């Protein structure tokens, strides 16, 4: 069994100007594709039982060699990341907007806290909005990690590896994050994950 290289859910230039077509082409066509290829090469020599991508990530996390976990988890994280973005996204509306206001004070305060978490992450990784118990929380994870292993339900994520922003924003990670928060967040995806998470503590992401 192999894992799939999923297409982007929008055209390559759909997230301009904050995320250029050049960045998306390299990020999806080189980095994401590379994680799929690495995971599938490692799976060819593995007898690990698994039934879907999330299951594979969980199983690989228990192996002494982190190589398969790193590649498979990066695939899961990237699939979740592409769906966390959309052209014409943000600000939040509806029930999740009320939750953001109640728990962070305002959407502006949420954006500042999210940006601070992204900038404060040393090195490469991911910044997430998660459902933790019955509260919303911002959390950052290094390298290929996600909050799934901590029992939290991811609602939205931004990739803060340099490959996600360096072509468009150079070293200005905060500018990239603020741009995404202002224009590109897919709050419908977050709302769907919140509703599902409340029911079963697992996100709307498919298992494929
Ligand atoms: Mn990436």
PDB file of N, CA and C in Angstrom, residues 69-140:
ATOM      1  N   UNK A  69       7.982   8.258  10.189  1.00  0.00           N
ATOM      2  CA  UNK A  69       7.101   9.223  10.858  1.00  0.00           C
ATOM      3  C   UNK A  69       7.297  10.617  10.271  1.00  0.00           C
ATOM      4  N   UNK A  70       8.547  11.037  10.125  1.00  0.00           N
ATOM      5  CA  UNK A  70       8.804  12.396   9.616  1.00  0.00           C
ATOM      6  C   UNK A  70       8.158  12.603   8.248  1.00  0.00           C
ATOM      7  N   UNK A  71       8.337  11.647   7.336  1.00  0.00           N
ATOM      8  CA  UNK A  71       7.796  11.814   5.980  1.00  0.00           C
ATOM      9  C   UNK A  71       6.272  11.735   5.981  1.00  0.00           C
ATOM     10  N   UNK A  72       5.714  10.724   6.653  1.00  0.00           N
ATOM     11  CA  UNK A  72       4.255  10.541   6.635  1.00  0.00           C
ATOM     12  C   UNK A  72       3.547  11.679   7.363  1.00  0.00           C
ATOM     13  N   UNK A  73       4.101  12.114   8.488  1.00  0.00           N
ATOM     14  CA  UNK A  73       3.461  13.198   9.242  1.00  0.00           C
ATOM     15  C   UNK A  73       3.525  14.506   8.451  1.00  0.00           C
ATOM     16  N   UNK A  74       4.620  14.714   7.728  1.00  0.00           N
ATOM     17  CA  UNK A  74       4.688  15.902   6.877  1.00  0.00           C
ATOM     18  C   UNK A  74       3.627  15.851   5.774  1.00  0.00           C
ATOM     19  N   UNK A  75       3.328  14.659   5.268  1.00  0.00           N
ATOM     20  CA  UNK A  75       2.262  14.544   4.258  1.00  0.00           C
ATOM     21  C   UNK A  75       0.916  14.901   4.901  1.00  0.00           C
ATOM     22  N   UNK A  76       0.633  14.336   6.066  1.00  0.00           N
ATOM     23  CA  UNK A  76      -0.639  14.650   6.755  1.00  0.00           C
ATOM     24  C   UNK A  76      -0.727  16.156   7.026  1.00  0.00           C
ATOM     25  N   UNK A  77       0.361  16.715   7.558  1.00  0.00           N
ATOM     26  CA  UNK A  77       0.344  18.138   7.899  1.00  0.00           C
ATOM     27  C   UNK A  77       0.126  18.999   6.648  1.00  0.00           C
ATOM     28  N   UNK A  78       0.771  18.636   5.541  1.00  0.00           N
ATOM     29  CA  UNK A  78       0.602  19.447   4.324  1.00  0.00           C
ATOM     30  C   UNK A  78      -0.819  19.334   3.764  1.00  0.00           C
ATOM     31  N   UNK A  79      -1.388  18.143   3.777  1.00  0.00           N
ATOM     32  CA  UNK A  79      -2.781  18.019   3.305  1.00  0.00           C
ATOM     33  C   UNK A  79      -3.697  18.903   4.160  1.00  0.00           C
ATOM     34  N   UNK A  80      -3.444  18.929   5.468  1.00  0.00           N
ATOM     35  CA  UNK A  80      -4.256  19.747   6.371  1.00  0.00           C
ATOM     36  C   UNK A  80      -4.001  21.242   6.121  1.00  0.00           C
ATOM     37  N   UNK A  81      -2.766  21.560   5.826  1.00  0.00           N
ATOM     38  CA  UNK A  81      -2.387  22.955   5.552  1.00  0.00           C
ATOM     39  C   UNK A  81      -3.061  23.477   4.285  1.00  0.00           C
ATOM     40  N   UNK A  82      -3.020  22.712   3.197  1.00  0.00           N
ATOM     41  CA  UNK A  82      -3.658  23.193   1.961  1.00  0.00           C
ATOM     42  C   UNK A  82      -5.139  23.470   2.207  1.00  0.00           C
ATOM     43  N   UNK A  83      -5.760  22.634   2.999  1.00  0.00           N
ATOM     44  CA  UNK A  83      -7.190  22.814   3.257  1.00  0.00           C
ATOM     45  C   UNK A  83      -7.461  23.917   4.287  1.00  0.00           C
ATOM     46  N   UNK A  84      -6.450  24.310   5.045  1.00  0.00           N
ATOM     47  CA  UNK A  84      -6.597  25.415   6.000  1.00  0.00           C
ATOM     48  C   UNK A  84      -6.603  26.766   5.306  1.00  0.00           C
ATOM     49  N   UNK A  85      -6.186  26.773   4.037  1.00  0.00           N
ATOM     50  CA  UNK A  85      -6.115  28.013   3.264  1.00  0.00           C
ATOM     51  C   UNK A  85      -7.183  28.007   2.189  1.00  0.00           C
ATOM     52  N   UNK A  86      -7.599  29.188   1.772  1.00  0.00           N
ATOM     53  CA  UNK A  86      -8.491  29.323   0.620  1.00  0.00           C
ATOM     54  C   UNK A  86      -8.399  30.760   0.095  1.00  0.00           C
ATOM     55  N   UNK A  87      -8.600  30.917  -1.221  1.00  0.00           N
ATOM     56  CA  UNK A  87      -8.660  32.287  -1.729  1.00  0.00           C
ATOM     57  C   UNK A  87      -9.878  32.991  -1.137  1.00  0.00           C
ATOM     58  N   UNK A  88      -9.725  34.257  -0.755  1.00  0.00           N
ATOM     59  CA  UNK A  88     -10.849  34.997  -0.182  1.00  0.00           C
ATOM     60  C   UNK A  88     -11.224  34.518   1.206  1.00  0.00           C
ATOM     61  N   UNK A  89     -10.279  33.970   1.937  1.00  0.00           N
ATOM     62  CA  UNK A  89     -10.574  33.464   3.288  1.00  0.00           C
ATOM     63  C   UNK A  89     -10.475  34.539   4.343  1.00  0.00           C
ATOM     64  N   UNK A  90     -10.904  34.205   5.572  1.00  0.00           N
ATOM     65  CA  UNK A  90     -10.805  35.097   6.715  1.00  0.00           C
ATOM     66  C   UNK A  90     -11.492  36.425   6.488  1.00  0.00           C
ATOM     67  N   UNK A  91     -11.921  37.135   7.534  1.00  0.00           N
ATOM     68  CA  UNK A  91     -11.888  36.728   8.934  1.00  0.00           C
ATOM     69  C   UNK A  91     -12.967  35.696   9.256  1.00  0.00           C
ATOM     70  N   UNK A  92     -12.899  35.156  10.457  1.00  0.00           N
ATOM     71  CA  UNK A  92     -13.867  34.148  10.878  1.00  0.00           C
ATOM     72  C   UNK A  92     -15.268  34.740  10.935  1.00  0.00           C
ATOM     73  N   UNK A  93     -16.259  33.900  10.662  1.00  0.00           N
ATOM     74  CA  UNK A  93     -17.662  34.299  10.774  1.00  0.00           C
ATOM     75  C   UNK A  93     -18.414  33.231  11.555  1.00  0.00           C
ATOM     76  N   UNK A  94     -19.602  33.619  12.033  1.00  0.00           N
ATOM     77  CA  UNK A  94     -20.482  32.635  12.646  1.00  0.00           C
ATOM     78  C   UNK A  94     -20.013  32.174  14.012  1.00  0.00           C
ATOM     79  N   UNK A  95     -20.329  30.926  14.342  1.00  0.00           N
ATOM     80  CA  UNK A  95     -20.099  30.427  15.690  1.00  0.00           C
ATOM     81  C   UNK A  95     -18.623  30.442  16.059  1.00  0.00           C
ATOM     82  N   UNK A  96     -17.750  30.069  15.102  1.00  0.00           N
ATOM     83  CA  UNK A  96     -16.334  30.016  15.460  1.00  0.00           C
ATOM     84  C   UNK A  96     -15.788  31.419  15.714  1.00  0.00           C
ATOM     85  N   UNK A  97     -16.364  32.433  15.027  1.00  0.00           N
ATOM     86  CA  UNK A  97     -15.966  33.818  15.299  1.00  0.00           C
ATOM     87  C   UNK A  97     -16.335  34.197  16.732  1.00  0.00           C
ATOM     88  N   UNK A  98     -17.492  33.760  17.182  1.00  0.00           N
ATOM     89  CA  UNK A  98     -17.911  34.039  18.564  1.00  0.00           C
ATOM     90  C   UNK A  98     -16.982  33.337  19.558  1.00  0.00           C
ATOM     91  N   UNK A  99     -16.569  32.126  19.216  1.00  0.00           N
ATOM     92  CA  UNK A  99     -15.637  31.395  20.095  1.00  0.00           C
ATOM     93  C   UNK A  99     -14.276  32.101  20.163  1.00  0.00           C
ATOM     94  N   UNK A 100     -13.803  32.579  18.993  1.00  0.00           N
ATOM     95  CA  UNK A 100     -12.530  33.314  18.951  1.00  0.00           C
ATOM     96  C   UNK A 100     -12.622  34.560  19.838  1.00  0.00           C
ATOM     97  N   UNK A 101     -13.720  35.310  19.681  1.00  0.00           N
ATOM     98  CA  UNK A 101     -13.899  36.529  20.488  1.00  0.00           C
ATOM     99  C   UNK A 101     -13.945  36.191  21.976  1.00  0.00           C
ATOM    100  N   UNK A 102     -14.666  35.121  22.331  1.00  0.00           N
ATOM    101  CA  UNK A 102     -14.846  34.773  23.742  1.00  0.00           C
ATOM    102  C   UNK A 102     -13.532  34.303  24.378  1.00  0.00           C
ATOM    103  N   UNK A 103     -12.732  33.566  23.611  1.00  0.00           N
ATOM    104  CA  UNK A 103     -11.553  32.935  24.211  1.00  0.00           C
ATOM    105  C   UNK A 103     -10.267  33.750  24.048  1.00  0.00           C
ATOM    106  N   UNK A 104     -10.202  34.586  22.991  1.00  0.00           N
ATOM    107  CA  UNK A 104      -8.978  35.372  22.772  1.00  0.00           C
ATOM    108  C   UNK A 104      -9.228  36.870  22.938  1.00  0.00           C
ATOM    109  N   UNK A 105     -10.467  37.303  23.075  1.00  0.00           N
ATOM    110  CA  UNK A 105     -10.788  38.711  23.268  1.00  0.00           C
ATOM    111  C   UNK A 105     -11.310  39.358  22.006  1.00  0.00           C
ATOM    112  N   UNK A 106     -10.676  39.086  20.869  1.00  0.00           N
ATOM    113  CA  UNK A 106     -11.103  39.619  19.578  1.00  0.00           C
ATOM    114  C   UNK A 106     -10.334  38.860  18.508  1.00  0.00           C
ATOM    115  N   UNK A 107     -10.741  39.028  17.257  1.00  0.00           N
ATOM    116  CA  UNK A 107      -9.984  38.383  16.177  1.00  0.00           C
ATOM    117  C   UNK A 107      -8.600  39.003  16.034  1.00  0.00           C
ATOM    118  N   UNK A 108      -8.510  40.310  16.310  1.00  0.00           N
ATOM    119  CA  UNK A 108      -7.196  40.954  16.234  1.00  0.00           C
ATOM    120  C   UNK A 108      -6.265  40.382  17.309  1.00  0.00           C
ATOM    121  N   UNK A 109      -6.801  40.168  18.501  1.00  0.00           N
ATOM    122  CA  UNK A 109      -5.981  39.600  19.577  1.00  0.00           C
ATOM    123  C   UNK A 109      -5.592  38.157  19.244  1.00  0.00           C
ATOM    124  N   UNK A 110      -6.536  37.423  18.648  1.00  0.00           N
ATOM    125  CA  UNK A 110      -6.213  36.057  18.212  1.00  0.00           C
ATOM    126  C   UNK A 110      -5.079  36.085  17.202  1.00  0.00           C
ATOM    127  N   UNK A 111      -5.177  36.984  16.210  1.00  0.00           N
ATOM    128  CA  UNK A 111      -4.145  37.048  15.170  1.00  0.00           C
ATOM    129  C   UNK A 111      -2.785  37.393  15.759  1.00  0.00           C
ATOM    130  N   UNK A 112      -2.777  38.315  16.727  1.00  0.00           N
ATOM    131  CA  UNK A 112      -1.497  38.670  17.344  1.00  0.00           C
ATOM    132  C   UNK A 112      -0.913  37.484  18.118  1.00  0.00           C
ATOM    133  N   UNK A 113      -1.765  36.762  18.844  1.00  0.00           N
ATOM    134  CA  UNK A 113      -1.288  35.604  19.614  1.00  0.00           C
ATOM    135  C   UNK A 113      -0.797  34.499  18.677  1.00  0.00           C
ATOM    136  N   UNK A 114      -1.522  34.309  17.569  1.00  0.00           N
ATOM    137  CA  UNK A 114      -1.136  33.267  16.602  1.00  0.00           C
ATOM    138  C   UNK A 114       0.205  33.643  15.963  1.00  0.00           C
ATOM    139  N   UNK A 115       0.339  34.919  15.584  1.00  0.00           N
ATOM    140  CA  UNK A 115       1.587  35.379  14.973  1.00  0.00           C
ATOM    141  C   UNK A 115       2.746  35.251  15.962  1.00  0.00           C
ATOM    142  N   UNK A 116       2.514  35.586  17.219  1.00  0.00           N
ATOM    143  CA  UNK A 116       3.572  35.476  18.230  1.00  0.00           C
ATOM    144  C   UNK A 116       4.005  34.018  18.399  1.00  0.00           C
ATOM    145  N   UNK A 117       3.044  33.097  18.365  1.00  0.00           N
ATOM    146  CA  UNK A 117       3.380  31.677  18.498  1.00  0.00           C
ATOM    147  C   UNK A 117       4.189  31.214  17.296  1.00  0.00           C
ATOM    148  N   UNK A 118       3.810  31.698  16.090  1.00  0.00           N
ATOM    149  CA  UNK A 118       4.525  31.307  14.872  1.00  0.00           C
ATOM    150  C   UNK A 118       5.953  31.855  14.874  1.00  0.00           C
ATOM    151  N   UNK A 119       6.086  33.122  15.273  1.00  0.00           N
ATOM    152  CA  UNK A 119       7.410  33.746  15.290  1.00  0.00           C
ATOM    153  C   UNK A 119       8.271  33.140  16.410  1.00  0.00           C
ATOM    154  N   UNK A 120       7.627  32.757  17.499  1.00  0.00           N
ATOM    155  CA  UNK A 120       8.352  32.225  18.653  1.00  0.00           C
ATOM    156  C   UNK A 120       8.817  30.791  18.486  1.00  0.00           C
ATOM    157  N   UNK A 121       8.335  30.112  17.452  1.00  0.00           N
ATOM    158  CA  UNK A 121       8.767  28.735  17.218  1.00  0.00           C
ATOM    159  C   UNK A 121      10.186  28.754  16.658  1.00  0.00           C
ATOM    160  N   UNK A 122      11.128  28.186  17.402  1.00  0.00           N
ATOM    161  CA  UNK A 122      12.518  28.153  16.962  1.00  0.00           C
ATOM    162  C   UNK A 122      12.675  27.107  15.865  1.00  0.00           C
ATOM    163  N   UNK A 123      13.246  27.517  14.738  1.00  0.00           N
ATOM    164  CA  UNK A 123      13.468  26.560  13.656  1.00  0.00           C
ATOM    165  C   UNK A 123      12.202  26.311  12.857  1.00  0.00           C
ATOM    166  N   UNK A 124      12.099  25.112  12.294  1.00  0.00           N
ATOM    167  CA  UNK A 124      11.001  24.778  11.392  1.00  0.00           C
ATOM    168  C   UNK A 124       9.848  24.126  12.136  1.00  0.00           C
ATOM    169  N   UNK A 125       8.630  24.340  11.619  1.00  0.00           N
ATOM    170  CA  UNK A 125       7.503  23.664  12.245  1.00  0.00           C
ATOM    171  C   UNK A 125       6.183  24.234  11.793  1.00  0.00           C
ATOM    172  N   UNK A 126       5.202  24.154  12.662  1.00  0.00           N
ATOM    173  CA  UNK A 126       3.814  24.410  12.334  1.00  0.00           C
ATOM    174  C   UNK A 126       3.144  25.167  13.475  1.00  0.00           C
ATOM    175  N   UNK A 127       2.216  26.064  13.149  1.00  0.00           N
ATOM    176  CA  UNK A 127       1.433  26.763  14.171  1.00  0.00           C
ATOM    177  C   UNK A 127      -0.037  26.423  13.949  1.00  0.00           C
ATOM    178  N   UNK A 128      -0.702  26.034  15.022  1.00  0.00           N
ATOM    179  CA  UNK A 128      -2.040  25.437  14.931  1.00  0.00           C
ATOM    180  C   UNK A 128      -3.057  26.174  15.802  1.00  0.00           C
ATOM    181  N   UNK A 129      -4.289  26.198  15.351  1.00  0.00           N
ATOM    182  CA  UNK A 129      -5.438  26.435  16.229  1.00  0.00           C
ATOM    183  C   UNK A 129      -6.048  25.060  16.484  1.00  0.00           C
ATOM    184  N   UNK A 130      -6.188  24.703  17.766  1.00  0.00           N
ATOM    185  CA  UNK A 130      -6.688  23.371  18.105  1.00  0.00           C
ATOM    186  C   UNK A 130      -7.860  23.477  19.085  1.00  0.00           C
ATOM    187  N   UNK A 131      -8.627  22.397  19.125  1.00  0.00           N
ATOM    188  CA  UNK A 131      -9.613  22.191  20.184  1.00  0.00           C
ATOM    189  C   UNK A 131      -8.946  21.299  21.225  1.00  0.00           C
ATOM    190  N   UNK A 132      -8.783  21.836  22.433  1.00  0.00           N
ATOM    191  CA  UNK A 132      -8.148  21.096  23.524  1.00  0.00           C
ATOM    192  C   UNK A 132      -9.193  20.953  24.626  1.00  0.00           C
ATOM    193  N   UNK A 133      -9.751  19.752  24.758  1.00  0.00           N
ATOM    194  CA  UNK A 133     -10.904  19.610  25.636  1.00  0.00           C
ATOM    195  C   UNK A 133     -12.045  20.405  25.039  1.00  0.00           C
ATOM    196  N   UNK A 134     -12.572  21.380  25.788  1.00  0.00           N
ATOM    197  CA  UNK A 134     -13.630  22.218  25.217  1.00  0.00           C
ATOM    198  C   UNK A 134     -13.159  23.655  24.988  1.00  0.00           C
ATOM    199  N   UNK A 135     -11.826  23.827  24.958  1.00  0.00           N
ATOM    200  CA  UNK A 135     -11.272  25.168  24.741  1.00  0.00           C
ATOM    201  C   UNK A 135     -10.511  25.246  23.434  1.00  0.00           C
ATOM    202  N   UNK A 136     -10.487  26.437  22.834  1.00  0.00           N
ATOM    203  CA  UNK A 136      -9.613  26.686  21.693  1.00  0.00           C
ATOM    204  C   UNK A 136      -8.240  27.089  22.221  1.00  0.00           C
ATOM    205  N   UNK A 137      -7.204  26.656  21.514  1.00  0.00           N
ATOM    206  CA  UNK A 137      -5.850  26.936  21.961  1.00  0.00           C
ATOM    207  C   UNK A 137      -4.950  27.105  20.742  1.00  0.00           C
ATOM    208  N   UNK A 138      -3.949  27.959  20.859  1.00  0.00           N
ATOM    209  CA  UNK A 138      -2.920  28.093  19.820  1.00  0.00           C
ATOM    210  C   UNK A 138      -1.710  27.315  20.287  1.00  0.00           C
ATOM    211  N   UNK A 139      -1.149  26.518  19.390  1.00  0.00           N
ATOM    212  CA  UNK A 139       0.023  25.742  19.770  1.00  0.00           C
ATOM    213  C   UNK A 139       0.974  25.635  18.582  1.00  0.00           C
ATOM    214  N   UNK A 140       2.244  25.500  18.852  1.00  0.00           N
ATOM    215  CA  UNK A 140       3.250  25.346  17.799  1.00  0.00           C
ATOM    216  C   UNK A 140       3.954  24.015  17.996  1.00  0.00           C
TER     217      UNK A 140
END
